[in-house]
C-alpha cells in the first residue's frame, strides 16, 4: 500500500542523491522533484485519511483540509505536466545524444519551475468558491465537490489535460 510506496520512494530518492553523475543531470532533477512531491503527498494524505477513518468523522479544520487538497493537486498536475517533458528528454537522449549531453542542471531547474508554476496555476481555482474537492468520510475518498457551480467545467478541463498528454 502507501507505506511500501513511501519506503520505496525514500530509498530511490536517497539512491539518486548518492550518485554524483545522476545528481547533476536535468532528467533526474525532474524525477527527484516528482519523487519528493510523491513522498510529501503520501505523508500528508495518510495523516489526514487515517485520522478521519479511525474517528469516523472529519477531524481537521478547513485550513488543514485545504493544505491536503493543495498538495494533492499540485502533485497531480506536476506529474501530468512533467510527462511530456520527460518524454521529450528521453526522445532527445535517443535521437540527439550530443544535444542531450549539452543540457545542464539549470535546464532541469527551468523545466521544474515551468511545470510547478503551471500546476500551481491549475490548482488556484480549487481555492475559490466556484469549485473544489470534498473528502467523503464514509467512503474514505476525495472527489470533486459538485455542489459548487464551477466543478463541472473544472472536471472537463482535467479530462482534456489527461487526454492531451496520453503517455
CSV table of C-alpha atoms in Angstrom, one decimal:
chain,number,residue,atom,x,y,z
A,1,UNK,CA,0.0,0.0,0.0
A,2,UNK,CA,1.0,3.6,0.6
A,3,UNK,CA,3.6,2.7,3.2
A,4,UNK,CA,5.5,0.5,0.8
A,5,UNK,CA,5.4,3.3,-1.8
A,6,UNK,CA,6.7,5.7,0.8
A,7,UNK,CA,9.6,3.4,1.7
A,8,UNK,CA,10.5,2.7,-2.0
A,9,UNK,CA,10.3,6.4,-2.8
A,10,UNK,CA,12.6,7.4,0.0
A,11,UNK,CA,15.1,4.6,-0.9
A,12,UNK,CA,15.1,5.7,-4.6
A,13,UNK,CA,15.5,9.3,-3.7
A,14,UNK,CA,18.3,8.5,-1.3
A,15,UNK,CA,20.0,6.4,-4.0
A,16,UNK,CA,19.6,9.2,-6.6
A,17,UNK,CA,21.3,11.6,-4.3
A,18,UNK,CA,24.2,9.3,-3.7
A,19,UNK,CA,25.3,9.0,-7.3
A,20,UNK,CA,27.1,12.3,-8.4
A,21,UNK,CA,26.6,11.6,-12.1
A,22,UNK,CA,22.9,11.3,-11.8
A,23,UNK,CA,22.6,14.1,-9.3
A,24,UNK,CA,23.8,16.6,-11.9
A,25,UNK,CA,21.5,15.7,-14.9
A,26,UNK,CA,18.3,17.6,-15.7
A,27,UNK,CA,16.4,14.4,-16.2
A,28,UNK,CA,17.0,13.2,-12.7
A,29,UNK,CA,16.4,16.7,-11.4
A,30,UNK,CA,12.9,16.4,-12.7
A,31,UNK,CA,12.5,12.9,-11.3
A,32,UNK,CA,13.8,13.9,-7.9
A,33,UNK,CA,11.2,16.7,-7.6
A,34,UNK,CA,8.4,14.4,-8.6
A,35,UNK,CA,9.5,11.8,-6.1
A,36,UNK,CA,9.7,14.5,-3.3
A,37,UNK,CA,6.1,15.6,-4.3
A,38,UNK,CA,5.0,11.9,-4.1
A,39,UNK,CA,6.5,11.4,-0.6
A,40,UNK,CA,5.0,14.7,0.8
A,41,UNK,CA,1.6,13.8,-0.7
A,42,UNK,CA,1.6,10.3,0.8
A,43,UNK,CA,2.6,11.5,4.2
A,44,UNK,CA,0.1,14.4,4.3
A,45,UNK,CA,-2.8,12.4,2.8
A,46,UNK,CA,-2.2,9.4,5.0
A,47,UNK,CA,-2.1,11.6,8.2
A,48,UNK,CA,-5.5,13.1,7.2
A,49,UNK,CA,-7.2,10.0,5.9
A,50,UNK,CA,-6.2,7.6,8.7
A,51,UNK,CA,-7.3,10.1,11.4
A,52,UNK,CA,-10.7,10.5,9.7
A,53,UNK,CA,-11.1,6.8,9.1
A,54,UNK,CA,-10.4,6.0,12.8
A,55,UNK,CA,-12.7,8.7,14.2
A,56,UNK,CA,-15.4,8.2,11.5
A,57,UNK,CA,-15.8,12.0,11.1
A,58,UNK,CA,-13.8,14.9,9.7
A,59,UNK,CA,-11.3,15.8,12.4
A,60,UNK,CA,-9.3,18.6,10.7
A,61,UNK,CA,-10.4,22.1,10.2
A,62,UNK,CA,-11.0,23.6,6.7
A,63,UNK,CA,-7.5,25.1,6.5
A,64,UNK,CA,-5.9,21.7,7.1
A,65,UNK,CA,-8.1,20.1,4.5
A,66,UNK,CA,-7.2,22.9,2.1
A,67,UNK,CA,-3.5,22.2,2.6
A,68,UNK,CA,-4.1,18.5,1.9
A,69,UNK,CA,-6.0,19.4,-1.2
A,70,UNK,CA,-3.3,21.8,-2.5
A,71,UNK,CA,-0.6,19.2,-2.0
A,72,UNK,CA,-2.6,16.5,-3.8
A,73,UNK,CA,-3.5,18.8,-6.7
A,74,UNK,CA,0.0,20.3,-7.2
A,75,UNK,CA,1.4,16.7,-7.3
A,76,UNK,CA,-1.3,15.6,-9.7
A,77,UNK,CA,-0.8,18.5,-12.1
A,78,UNK,CA,3.0,18.4,-11.8
A,79,UNK,CA,3.2,14.8,-12.7
A,80,UNK,CA,0.7,15.3,-15.6
A,81,UNK,CA,2.7,18.2,-17.0
A,82,UNK,CA,6.1,16.6,-16.4
A,83,UNK,CA,5.3,13.6,-18.6
A,84,UNK,CA,5.7,15.4,-21.9
A,85,UNK,CA,8.9,17.0,-20.7
A,86,UNK,CA,10.3,13.6,-19.6
A,87,UNK,CA,9.2,12.1,-22.9
A,88,UNK,CA,10.9,14.9,-24.9
A,89,UNK,CA,14.1,14.5,-22.9
A,90,UNK,CA,14.0,10.7,-23.5
A,91,UNK,CA,13.5,11.3,-27.2
A,92,UNK,CA,16.3,13.8,-27.3
A,93,UNK,CA,18.6,11.4,-25.5
A,94,UNK,CA,18.0,8.7,-28.1
A,95,UNK,CA,18.0,10.7,-31.3
A,96,UNK,CA,20.2,13.6,-30.5
A,97,UNK,CA,22.6,12.3,-27.7
A,98,UNK,CA,25.1,15.1,-28.2
A,99,UNK,CA,22.5,17.8,-27.8
A,100,UNK,CA,21.1,15.9,-24.8
A,101,UNK,CA,24.5,15.9,-23.1
A,102,UNK,CA,24.7,19.7,-23.5
A,103,UNK,CA,21.7,20.1,-21.2
A,104,UNK,CA,22.8,21.3,-17.8
A,105,UNK,CA,21.2,21.2,-14.4
A,106,UNK,CA,20.0,24.7,-14.9
A,107,UNK,CA,17.8,23.4,-17.7
A,108,UNK,CA,16.3,20.9,-15.3
A,109,UNK,CA,15.5,23.6,-12.9
A,110,UNK,CA,13.9,25.6,-15.7
A,111,UNK,CA,11.6,22.6,-16.5
A,112,UNK,CA,10.8,22.0,-12.9
A,113,UNK,CA,9.9,25.7,-12.5
A,114,UNK,CA,7.8,25.5,-15.6
A,115,UNK,CA,5.7,22.6,-14.6
A,116,UNK,CA,5.4,23.5,-10.9
A,117,UNK,CA,4.3,27.0,-11.7
A,118,UNK,CA,1.7,25.7,-14.2
A,119,UNK,CA,0.5,23.1,-11.7
A,120,UNK,CA,0.1,25.9,-9.1
A,121,UNK,CA,-1.9,28.0,-11.6
A,122,UNK,CA,-4.1,25.0,-12.3
A,123,UNK,CA,-4.6,24.4,-8.5
A,124,UNK,CA,-5.6,28.0,-7.7
A,125,UNK,CA,-9.2,27.6,-9.0
A,126,UNK,CA,-9.8,24.9,-6.4
A,127,UNK,CA,-9.3,27.6,-3.7
A,128,UNK,CA,-12.1,29.7,-4.9
A,129,UNK,CA,-15.8,29.4,-4.1
A,130,UNK,CA,-16.6,28.1,-7.6
A,131,UNK,CA,-15.0,24.6,-7.5
A,132,UNK,CA,-13.2,22.3,-5.2
A,133,UNK,CA,-12.8,18.9,-3.7
A,134,UNK,CA,-14.5,17.2,-0.8
A,135,UNK,CA,-13.4,14.4,1.4
A,136,UNK,CA,-16.1,11.7,2.0
A,137,UNK,CA,-15.6,10.2,5.4
A,138,UNK,CA,-18.0,7.3,4.8
A,139,UNK,CA,-16.2,6.1,1.7
A,140,UNK,CA,-12.7,7.4,2.7
A,141,UNK,CA,-12.1,9.1,-0.6
A,142,UNK,CA,-11.6,12.5,-2.2
A,143,UNK,CA,-13.8,13.6,-5.1
A,144,UNK,CA,-14.9,16.8,-6.9
A,145,UNK,CA,-17.5,18.8,-4.9
A,146,UNK,CA,-20.3,19.0,-7.4
A,147,UNK,CA,-22.3,21.3,-5.1
A,148,UNK,CA,-20.1,24.1,-6.3
A,149,UNK,CA,-21.0,25.6,-9.7
A,150,UNK,CA,-17.6,25.6,-11.5
A,151,UNK,CA,-16.7,22.0,-10.7
A,152,UNK,CA,-18.2,20.5,-13.9
A,153,UNK,CA,-16.1,22.9,-16.0
A,154,UNK,CA,-13.0,22.1,-14.0
A,155,UNK,CA,-13.7,18.4,-14.3
A,156,UNK,CA,-13.8,18.8,-18.1
A,157,UNK,CA,-10.5,20.7,-18.0
A,158,UNK,CA,-9.0,17.8,-16.1
A,159,UNK,CA,-10.2,15.3,-18.6
A,160,UNK,CA,-8.9,17.4,-21.6
A,161,UNK,CA,-5.5,17.6,-19.9
A,162,UNK,CA,-5.4,13.8,-19.4
A,163,UNK,CA,-6.4,13.1,-23.0
A,164,UNK,CA,-3.9,15.7,-24.3
A,165,UNK,CA,-0.9,14.0,-22.7
A,166,UNK,CA,-1.5,10.3,-23.2
A,167,UNK,CA,1.8,8.6,-22.3
